[in-house]
XYZ file of C-alpha atoms in Angstrom:
634
model
C 0.000 0.000 0.000
C 2.807 2.454 0.769
C 4.361 2.039 -2.663
C 0.990 2.426 -4.375
C 0.205 5.647 -2.609
C 3.564 7.142 -3.511
C 3.424 6.104 -7.129
C -0.043 7.532 -7.588
C 0.693 10.954 -5.985
C 0.651 13.497 -8.867
C 1.800 16.341 -6.647
C 5.050 14.713 -5.680
C 8.264 16.293 -6.926
C 11.431 14.342 -7.653
C 12.986 15.596 -4.399
C 9.895 14.584 -2.506
C 10.035 11.149 -4.103
C 13.703 10.816 -3.163
C 12.975 11.722 0.439
C 10.069 9.319 0.499
C 12.186 6.575 -0.981
C 14.985 7.126 1.545
C 12.439 7.157 4.342
C 10.944 3.928 3.055
C 14.297 2.183 2.876
C 15.162 3.353 6.366
C 11.798 2.181 7.685
C 12.196 -1.238 6.049
C 15.662 -1.661 7.488
C 14.407 -0.837 10.974
C 11.403 -3.098 10.516
C 13.424 -6.007 9.184
C 16.114 -5.573 11.810
C 13.582 -5.466 14.601
C 11.800 -8.468 13.175
C 15.033 -10.388 12.901
C 15.924 -9.617 16.474
C 12.404 -10.493 17.545
C 12.707 -13.750 15.608
C 15.844 -14.669 17.516
C 14.186 -13.896 20.808
C 11.101 -15.945 19.958
C 13.276 -18.761 18.665
C 15.148 -18.871 21.969
C 11.900 -19.252 23.834
C 10.660 -21.880 21.385
C 13.749 -23.989 22.042
C 12.318 -24.841 25.474
C 9.524 -27.234 24.409
C 6.293 -27.654 26.350
C 5.966 -31.221 27.545
C 3.164 -33.301 29.019
C 4.756 -36.418 30.557
C 3.223 -39.763 31.519
C 5.753 -42.168 33.036
C 4.674 -45.795 33.638
C 6.872 -48.484 35.225
C 5.779 -51.894 36.521
C 8.115 -54.198 38.445
C 5.592 -56.060 40.617
C 2.735 -57.552 38.604
C -0.487 -59.046 39.875
C -0.101 -62.199 37.750
C 3.165 -61.885 35.811
C 6.739 -62.502 36.999
C 8.425 -59.638 38.809
C 11.002 -57.448 37.087
C 13.905 -55.661 38.708
C 14.068 -52.095 37.449
C 10.974 -50.768 35.584
C 9.257 -49.045 38.519
C 12.446 -47.272 39.549
C 13.270 -46.482 35.898
C 9.910 -44.740 35.495
C 10.483 -42.727 38.665
C 13.957 -41.654 37.570
C 12.743 -40.834 34.056
C 10.059 -38.508 35.443
C 12.567 -36.915 37.834
C 14.975 -36.317 34.955
C 12.589 -33.955 33.188
C 12.035 -31.963 36.373
C 15.801 -31.605 36.766
C 16.284 -30.067 33.293
C 15.111 -26.647 34.517
C 14.617 -24.053 31.769
C 15.653 -26.509 29.034
C 11.952 -27.387 28.795
C 8.568 -26.487 30.242
C 6.626 -29.240 32.019
C 2.895 -28.641 31.601
C 1.927 -31.805 33.517
C 3.653 -34.914 34.803
C 2.000 -38.156 35.967
C 3.871 -41.136 37.446
C 2.148 -44.557 37.542
C 4.020 -47.453 39.164
C 3.194 -51.068 40.018
C -0.361 -51.429 41.406
C -1.242 -47.886 40.354
C -0.513 -48.749 36.708
C -3.703 -50.661 35.908
C -5.082 -50.663 32.396
C -7.874 -48.298 33.388
C -5.515 -45.867 35.141
C -3.025 -45.788 32.261
C -5.623 -45.219 29.554
C -7.604 -42.723 31.655
C -4.458 -40.663 32.219
C -3.493 -40.885 28.554
C -6.953 -39.835 27.304
C -7.098 -36.931 29.759
C -3.707 -35.669 28.575
C -4.848 -35.807 24.947
C -7.972 -33.809 25.768
C -6.062 -31.170 27.760
C -3.252 -30.662 25.247
C -2.839 -27.098 24.033
C -1.258 -25.839 20.829
C 2.524 -26.133 20.934
C 2.557 -28.926 23.543
C 3.926 -32.457 23.079
C 2.894 -35.582 24.973
C 5.640 -38.019 25.980
C 4.342 -41.435 27.062
C 7.031 -43.613 28.713
C 6.507 -47.306 29.552
C 8.771 -49.918 31.122
C 7.594 -53.438 31.937
C 6.378 -56.668 30.376
C 5.155 -56.641 26.790
C 4.141 -59.255 24.257
C 3.401 -59.604 20.568
C -0.192 -60.373 19.615
C 0.082 -63.489 17.420
C -3.076 -62.653 15.458
C -2.320 -59.079 14.457
C 1.455 -59.100 14.997
C 1.239 -55.950 17.098
C 3.035 -55.204 20.360
C 0.959 -55.143 23.541
C 1.977 -53.478 26.814
C 1.171 -55.375 29.999
C -0.498 -53.264 32.717
C -0.336 -54.291 36.360
C -3.665 -56.155 36.307
C -3.178 -58.176 33.111
C -4.162 -61.811 33.593
C -2.087 -63.597 30.962
C -1.231 -63.818 27.266
C -4.102 -65.938 25.954
C -6.591 -64.394 23.523
C -8.956 -63.248 26.270
C -6.217 -61.783 28.444
C -4.825 -59.830 25.492
C -7.966 -57.724 25.706
C -6.702 -56.497 29.077
C -3.370 -55.446 27.630
C -2.647 -52.131 25.942
C -2.354 -52.257 22.159
C 0.242 -49.603 21.328
C -1.352 -48.883 17.971
C -5.064 -49.204 18.717
C -5.095 -47.758 22.255
C -2.428 -45.054 22.005
C -1.728 -44.089 18.392
C -4.895 -44.566 16.344
C -7.104 -42.627 18.793
C -4.867 -39.523 18.859
C -5.987 -36.371 17.049
C -4.126 -35.964 13.731
C -2.361 -32.777 14.855
C -1.353 -34.029 18.331
C 2.426 -34.247 18.807
C 3.102 -37.565 20.586
C 6.297 -39.434 21.439
C 6.063 -42.980 22.841
C 9.174 -44.307 24.581
C 8.901 -47.999 25.466
C 11.301 -50.394 27.198
C 10.113 -53.979 26.698
C 10.092 -56.987 24.377
C 9.016 -57.035 20.707
C 8.325 -53.289 20.542
C 9.582 -52.600 17.036
C 8.206 -50.770 14.033
C 5.002 -52.856 13.896
C 3.724 -50.916 16.905
C 3.067 -47.975 14.574
C 0.416 -49.936 12.684
C 0.164 -50.912 9.022
C 0.769 -47.368 7.700
C 2.952 -45.183 9.948
C 2.536 -42.348 7.441
C -1.110 -42.072 8.547
C 0.194 -40.729 11.871
C 2.900 -38.236 10.890
C 2.991 -36.524 14.282
C 3.597 -39.707 16.312
C 7.056 -41.165 16.945
C 7.998 -44.397 18.699
C 11.393 -44.948 20.328
C 11.659 -48.496 21.677
C 14.354 -50.635 23.258
C 13.926 -53.593 20.881
C 12.978 -54.724 17.410
C 9.823 -56.721 16.639
C 11.625 -60.062 16.974
C 13.826 -59.190 19.934
C 13.512 -59.749 23.665
C 14.505 -57.143 26.210
C 16.804 -58.050 29.069
C 15.854 -57.498 32.693
C 19.253 -55.825 32.994
C 18.522 -53.514 30.043
C 20.362 -50.191 30.085
C 17.916 -48.584 27.625
C 16.370 -46.080 30.045
C 19.669 -45.225 31.700
C 21.302 -44.662 28.315
C 18.638 -42.392 26.845
C 18.405 -40.524 30.164
C 22.125 -39.758 30.062
C 21.755 -38.334 26.539
C 18.763 -36.192 27.532
C 20.618 -34.898 30.587
C 23.599 -33.895 28.445
C 23.181 -30.205 27.689
C 25.532 -30.477 24.695
C 23.506 -33.175 22.912
C 22.487 -31.078 19.883
C 23.934 -32.486 16.646
C 22.516 -30.278 13.896
C 23.099 -26.861 15.470
C 19.477 -25.821 16.038
C 20.070 -25.711 19.810
C 17.437 -28.370 20.498
C 17.508 -32.106 21.178
C 15.157 -34.046 18.898
C 13.974 -37.606 19.323
C 16.038 -38.550 16.270
C 19.188 -37.034 17.804
C 18.453 -38.923 21.039
C 18.207 -42.195 19.104
C 21.409 -41.548 17.125
C 23.459 -40.866 20.250
C 22.033 -43.723 22.340
C 22.214 -46.446 19.676
C 25.986 -47.218 19.789
C 25.990 -47.840 23.543
C 22.876 -50.017 23.438
C 24.003 -52.344 20.637
C 27.312 -53.028 22.402
C 26.106 -53.020 26.001
C 27.710 -54.923 28.840
C 24.523 -56.897 29.547
C 23.803 -58.188 26.063
C 23.048 -56.375 22.855
C 19.712 -54.753 22.120
C 18.772 -52.946 18.942
C 16.579 -49.925 19.650
C 14.045 -48.819 17.044
C 12.882 -45.358 16.004
C 9.829 -44.866 13.792
C 8.180 -41.541 13.020
C 8.080 -39.108 10.115
C 8.499 -36.086 12.411
C 11.146 -37.532 14.751
C 13.763 -35.077 13.487
C 11.676 -32.086 14.555
C 10.020 -33.358 17.727
C 12.059 -31.656 20.416
C 12.177 -32.732 24.049
C 14.683 -30.185 25.431
C 16.835 -27.259 24.457
C 20.528 -28.016 24.088
C 23.894 -26.632 23.163
C 25.601 -27.796 20.034
C 28.101 -30.576 20.559
C 31.555 -30.246 19.096
C 32.008 -32.969 16.485
C 35.560 -33.932 15.620
C 35.799 -34.903 11.991
C 38.496 -37.410 11.157
C 40.084 -38.015 7.817
C 38.708 -41.048 5.996
C 40.400 -44.172 7.262
C 42.194 -46.602 5.032
C 40.309 -49.762 4.111
C 40.472 -52.467 6.766
C 43.034 -55.177 6.344
C 41.676 -58.625 5.498
C 40.839 -60.772 8.493
C 43.346 -63.505 9.250
C 43.629 -66.265 11.824
C 46.396 -68.554 13.078
C 45.489 -72.241 13.092
C 47.039 -75.048 15.086
C 48.152 -77.025 12.033
C 48.722 -76.488 8.326
C 45.666 -76.721 6.107
C 45.201 -80.396 5.273
C 42.792 -79.790 2.413
C 42.853 -76.147 1.271
C 40.364 -76.914 -1.487
C 37.632 -77.521 1.101
C 37.247 -74.500 3.384
C 33.721 -74.053 4.785
C 32.797 -70.993 6.862
C 29.474 -71.047 8.737
C 28.135 -73.656 6.340
C 29.252 -71.904 3.123
C 32.084 -73.311 1.026
C 34.592 -70.610 0.130
C 35.947 -70.291 -3.379
C 39.722 -70.250 -3.870
C 39.750 -66.484 -4.456
C 38.128 -65.827 -1.039
C 41.073 -66.982 1.099
C 44.826 -67.347 1.063
C 46.972 -69.912 2.890
C 50.247 -68.837 4.491
C 51.435 -71.930 6.329
C 49.327 -72.108 9.506
C 47.879 -68.669 8.805
C 44.576 -68.393 6.945
C 43.635 -65.017 5.417
C 40.089 -64.151 4.349
C 40.576 -61.857 1.386
C 37.312 -59.916 1.604
C 37.853 -57.124 4.149
C 34.126 -56.546 4.629
C 32.964 -60.162 4.531
C 29.695 -60.135 6.464
C 29.734 -63.922 6.615
C 32.342 -63.609 9.387
C 30.013 -62.487 12.132
C 30.869 -60.909 15.443
C 31.346 -63.568 18.111
C 31.297 -67.262 17.259
C 31.954 -68.667 13.761
C 32.396 -72.253 12.599
C 35.299 -73.052 10.280
C 35.727 -76.482 8.677
C 38.872 -77.367 6.720
C 38.682 -80.900 5.426
C 38.201 -83.108 8.483
C 39.309 -80.395 10.935
C 36.813 -78.142 12.680
C 37.693 -74.853 14.381
C 35.718 -72.338 16.357
C 36.558 -68.769 15.343
C 35.916 -65.844 17.638
C 35.660 -62.414 16.035
C 35.995 -59.166 17.964
C 35.982 -56.130 15.677
C 38.744 -56.717 13.104
C 40.495 -59.513 14.975
C 40.047 -63.291 14.828
C 41.191 -66.070 17.100
C 40.735 -69.793 16.551
C 40.370 -72.665 18.962
C 39.735 -76.317 18.236
C 36.210 -77.669 18.491
C 35.878 -78.237 22.257
C 33.459 -81.161 22.012
C 34.774 -84.111 20.034
C 32.324 -86.770 21.201
C 28.896 -85.416 22.145
C 26.021 -87.653 23.250
C 22.387 -87.059 24.107
C 20.071 -89.373 26.017
C 16.392 -88.570 25.448
C 13.706 -90.271 27.561
C 10.039 -89.555 26.734
C 6.761 -91.248 27.631
C 3.248 -90.693 26.271
C 1.737 -94.162 26.782
C 1.151 -94.050 30.549
C -2.080 -96.017 30.179
C 0.094 -98.734 28.563
C -2.407 -99.285 25.760
C 0.512 -100.186 23.512
C 2.374 -102.315 26.046
C 3.536 -105.583 24.488
C 3.517 -107.197 27.959
C -0.137 -106.190 28.445
C 0.437 -104.700 31.867
C -2.334 -102.648 33.444
C -2.269 -98.843 33.262
C 0.177 -97.001 35.499
C -2.562 -94.825 36.962
C -0.972 -91.661 35.584
C -2.752 -89.794 32.749
C -1.722 -90.486 29.182
C 0.362 -87.678 27.696
C 0.449 -86.384 24.168
C 3.350 -85.292 21.968
C 6.106 -85.826 24.529
C 7.716 -88.314 22.150
C 7.254 -86.124 19.080
C 8.626 -83.120 20.968
C 11.609 -85.227 21.997
C 12.215 -86.012 18.329
C 12.079 -82.284 17.563
C 14.599 -81.714 20.340
C 16.860 -84.335 18.759
C 16.764 -82.461 15.438
C 17.819 -79.245 17.169
C 20.654 -81.045 18.972
C 21.965 -82.294 15.638
C 22.169 -78.668 14.484
C 24.133 -77.926 17.653
C 26.858 -80.514 17.050
C 25.413 -83.761 18.410
C 25.874 -86.567 15.850
C 22.533 -88.170 15.109
C 23.857 -91.665 15.797
C 24.964 -90.442 19.243
C 21.412 -89.522 20.262
C 19.978 -92.353 22.345
C 16.181 -92.448 22.452
C 14.290 -94.350 25.136
C 10.599 -93.913 24.349
C 7.526 -95.418 26.045
C 8.146 -99.131 26.773
C 11.915 -98.667 26.443
C 11.863 -96.006 29.149
C 11.749 -98.220 32.210
C 13.761 -97.494 35.341
C 16.322 -100.261 34.810
C 17.008 -99.296 31.178
C 17.536 -95.641 32.132
C 19.876 -96.635 34.963
C 21.922 -99.030 32.850
C 22.188 -96.624 29.912
C 23.450 -93.869 32.195
C 26.050 -96.268 33.580
C 27.526 -96.708 30.083
C 28.782 -93.111 30.499
C 30.457 -93.889 33.849
C 34.211 -94.258 34.116
C 35.014 -97.637 32.551
C 31.680 -97.778 30.690
C 31.298 -98.335 26.966
C 30.643 -94.613 26.387
C 33.156 -93.227 28.863
C 34.886 -91.438 25.971
C 31.980 -88.975 25.701
C 33.039 -85.423 26.517
C 29.525 -83.895 26.506
C 26.264 -85.537 27.641
C 22.797 -83.996 27.437
C 20.152 -85.960 29.381
C 16.438 -85.203 28.910
C 13.337 -86.685 30.554
C 9.796 -85.819 29.426
C 6.958 -87.433 31.343
C 5.262 -87.596 34.726
C 6.931 -86.995 38.056
C 5.741 -87.436 41.619
C 6.761 -87.159 45.249
C 7.111 -90.566 46.893
C 8.216 -90.738 50.537
C 9.516 -87.160 50.242
C 11.599 -88.126 47.232
C 11.352 -86.602 43.769
C 10.746 -89.554 41.431
C 10.510 -89.734 37.642
C 7.603 -91.993 36.690
C 9.006 -94.517 34.258
C 7.077 -96.876 31.973
C 7.408 -99.849 34.349
C 5.718 -98.021 37.260
C 3.921 -100.329 39.711
C 1.893 -98.645 42.445
C 2.615 -101.592 44.762
C 6.385 -101.202 44.315
C 6.766 -97.466 43.644
C 10.380 -97.024 44.746
C 11.550 -100.027 42.737
C 9.764 -99.004 39.548
C 10.573 -95.301 39.339
C 13.764 -93.330 38.947
C 15.170 -91.193 41.750
C 15.780 -87.848 40.055
C 18.116 -86.646 42.782
C 20.519 -89.451 41.901
C 21.191 -87.615 38.662
C 23.010 -84.841 40.525
C 24.592 -87.133 43.098
C 25.508 -90.668 42.039
C 25.443 -90.255 38.272
C 26.932 -86.771 38.272
C 29.952 -88.062 40.208
C 30.475 -91.181 38.107
C 29.863 -89.953 34.543
C 33.214 -89.469 32.822
C 32.125 -86.719 30.408
C 33.585 -83.315 31.196
C 30.262 -81.515 30.675
C 26.841 -82.901 31.623
C 23.424 -81.213 31.520
C 20.219 -82.750 32.912
C 16.869 -81.332 31.691
C 13.701 -82.630 33.380
C 10.204 -81.861 32.115
C 8.079 -83.485 34.802
C 5.846 -82.577 37.717
C 7.570 -82.296 41.089
C 10.957 -82.198 39.405
C 12.124 -79.289 41.553
C 15.157 -80.367 43.520
C 17.094 -79.041 46.461
C 19.888 -77.651 44.340
C 23.320 -76.561 45.351
C 23.909 -73.013 44.134
C 22.300 -69.816 42.998
C 21.819 -69.087 39.301
C 24.699 -67.303 37.687
C 24.137 -63.961 36.008
C 24.748 -64.117 32.255
C 28.219 -63.019 31.343
C 28.324 -59.604 29.689
C 30.219 -58.443 26.651
C 32.999 -55.904 27.072
C 35.147 -54.075 24.563
C 37.800 -53.215 27.173
C 39.669 -56.393 26.298
C 39.324 -57.623 22.733
C 39.184 -61.266 23.783
C 38.024 -61.096 27.391
C 34.836 -62.991 26.512
C 36.794 -65.622 24.605
C 39.082 -66.153 27.611
C 36.048 -66.777 29.805
C 34.542 -69.134 27.243
C 37.786 -71.098 26.955
C 37.948 -71.383 30.747
C 34.328 -72.543 30.904
C 34.978 -75.172 28.231
C 38.175 -76.415 29.870
C 36.786 -76.834 33.399
C 34.334 -79.645 34.312
C 30.639 -78.729 34.398
C 27.472 -80.256 35.819
C 24.163 -78.441 35.402
C 20.447 -79.102 35.699
C 17.241 -77.532 34.399
C 13.875 -78.468 35.921
C 10.351 -77.709 34.730
C 9.220 -76.349 38.098
C 10.373 -75.590 41.605
C 9.334 -77.378 44.791
C 6.129 -79.365 44.297
C 4.840 -77.414 41.304
C 3.007 -79.260 38.584
C 4.350 -79.057 35.059
C 2.029 -78.013 32.270
C 1.822 -80.233 29.235
C -0.116 -79.221 26.143
C 1.011 -80.500 22.754
C 4.013 -81.763 24.648
C 5.455 -80.200 27.804
C 5.546 -76.421 27.677
C 9.004 -76.604 29.282
C 10.181 -78.769 26.366
C 8.633 -76.411 23.818
C 10.496 -73.425 25.249
C 13.700 -75.465 25.583
C 13.529 -76.294 21.869
C 12.895 -72.624 21.039
C 15.798 -71.520 23.216
C 18.224 -73.998 21.664
C 16.964 -73.084 18.175
C 18.425 -69.603 18.647
C 15.999 -67.605 20.796
C 18.114 -68.331 23.852
C 21.184 -66.704 22.283
C 20.408 -63.389 23.988
C 23.552 -61.564 22.832
C 23.418 -63.092 19.321
C 27.072 -64.173 19.357
C 26.370 -67.640 17.912
C 27.071 -69.329 21.253
C 24.229 -70.431 23.545
C 25.605 -70.567 27.061
C 23.861 -72.521 29.812
C 22.781 -69.401 31.694
C 21.327 -67.872 28.527
C 19.075 -70.812 27.676
C 18.211 -71.325 31.356
C 16.976 -67.766 31.772
C 15.097 -67.850 28.480
C 13.236 -71.066 29.358
C 12.472 -69.899 32.905
C 10.945 -66.594 31.810
C 9.032 -67.957 28.812
C 7.471 -70.879 30.699
C 6.409 -68.709 33.635
C 4.671 -66.242 31.311
C 3.026 -68.972 29.195
C 1.785 -71.046 32.144
C 0.164 -68.255 34.147
C -2.827 -67.656 31.805
C -3.703 -71.338 32.095
C -4.063 -71.034 35.855
C -0.788 -72.789 36.666
C 2.119 -71.375 38.618
C 5.152 -72.944 36.963
C 8.592 -71.461 37.532
C 11.387 -73.497 35.934
C 14.795 -73.360 37.538
C 18.354 -73.892 36.415
C 21.566 -74.385 38.348
C 25.240 -75.015 37.758
C 26.465 -77.524 40.320
C 29.522 -75.594 41.424
C 30.857 -78.453 43.538
C 31.444 -80.399 40.320
C 33.558 -77.707 38.656
C 33.485 -74.120 37.447
C 32.960 -74.885 33.759
C 29.785 -74.293 31.753
C 27.803 -76.473 29.369
C 27.626 -74.781 25.961
C 25.890 -75.113 22.616
C 27.581 -73.859 19.433
C 25.098 -72.743 16.807
C 25.877 -73.984 13.318
C 27.985 -76.888 14.550
C 25.861 -79.505 12.821
C 26.523 -83.057 13.966
C 27.721 -85.544 11.420
């Protein structure tokens, strides 16, 4: 309008126009300068985001197993935001822990926050506790305090991240969900994350990954948030994306097992949770390509034309032989994974351990592995060739077929198929079990075994205060003479078996024993010493080991459905799910913890309290029973 008025003024002289023009330019400069300064001032205020916070942590559940840290994590997470001062503005903060974190309370608080949100505010919803993946819709579900189980009915009492938190949010609501639990990956955002552009999800795991009870997820992201110099892009604010980028390296190489956090959200790069100062980034010159990986072997290559790495035969241009030194010529060969690798050269087998760009080899520790699998379905003896009357114990289903499935997994783990002894139904009488075990004693026909895995799947009972395995020959009139004393496994047989490493796994009622030591915490990974983990593994392999896993503690009943649930989870654990740090090596403590947690969670919805247990019998040695993935038996 100003220019129009000037241009249309017929009475204006050239000098008047010049003055007007100069005045206009001066006015614009003042206006623009003031606006620029005002913009800086407003921008400074905008860098302190307005946050509504809901922090939920559940350690003590009404029906689920207890967890160690979630309730305290939620408390500390809420306290963190209060401690940030003028780096943000807290509009509201609600903390729900343990019995206060019911489904109704969580959703009521969440809905109220959505309704009260004002323009410019962002809602952060934090959760730490049990979670599960809905098998039907493949969507993560958060377990509130009062959840009853993980069957289809109980899932209705869980919180569907997508349906209950994301889909109901107004399209313009800025929401960040931070979740520490199992199976909380990208699927939580629903089939089309782009339909919810203002929602971001930062989780501790991927869809197919379990969280550890010792997870450092919350502590790690909290340390990044607390760091005032956490800004990476120079806008003086910390975004959810910047939080993820800075936390990821520590979480994938953590001391308590690796986890792979997930970030999903179209607006994650501009959803700000605190103001920050720019961090100083030191830029290094591009490094030279890594040298090819090489490893020293014990002997010269007997057959260099047959080199097999993790099941794949290498071509001659993929390796080079230098006496006892083997060089892999591809510097970025992803087939050489971090941790355990299996190398076969002709008839020789080596275990390779990779840490960063270094390899070390050690000979296959188990040369002569055996498994003894005992399983009984036919307790009514309908198929008994001797036509004996029924044992009085209910007939079971699929214990034998599950035992066969277990045998297949053991073959993949290095147990030769012809070294797997199966005693099923009528063959599984007390005398046959006793005599077969004695073949592994010193002086027995199988005393050369260096690893023995013993499994029993069937009924158990308490007879005269003794834990007894109910064998096929059970006679109620002679119970002690026609059953197997399970405690003799860890006393008499444990002492007399010659094998260096022995593991007993019992899927039976009343199999809980008075064991000799507390469970060992899983060993953690550390980058302080390149081969610290390998040194521990070599020690554990060298020293004798005796260990036991039982389906329940004390006088608990074991649940069987399509085979024992303990056996099902044992098979899953040995198939790879029990390899919590994904290093290719399943250690006894890893599979023990996996089976214990999975059985407890699966049994509770069926109205059964079943808590498996696992112990290393320290009095028999400080070694550990181990399973090497990819070491297929021949």
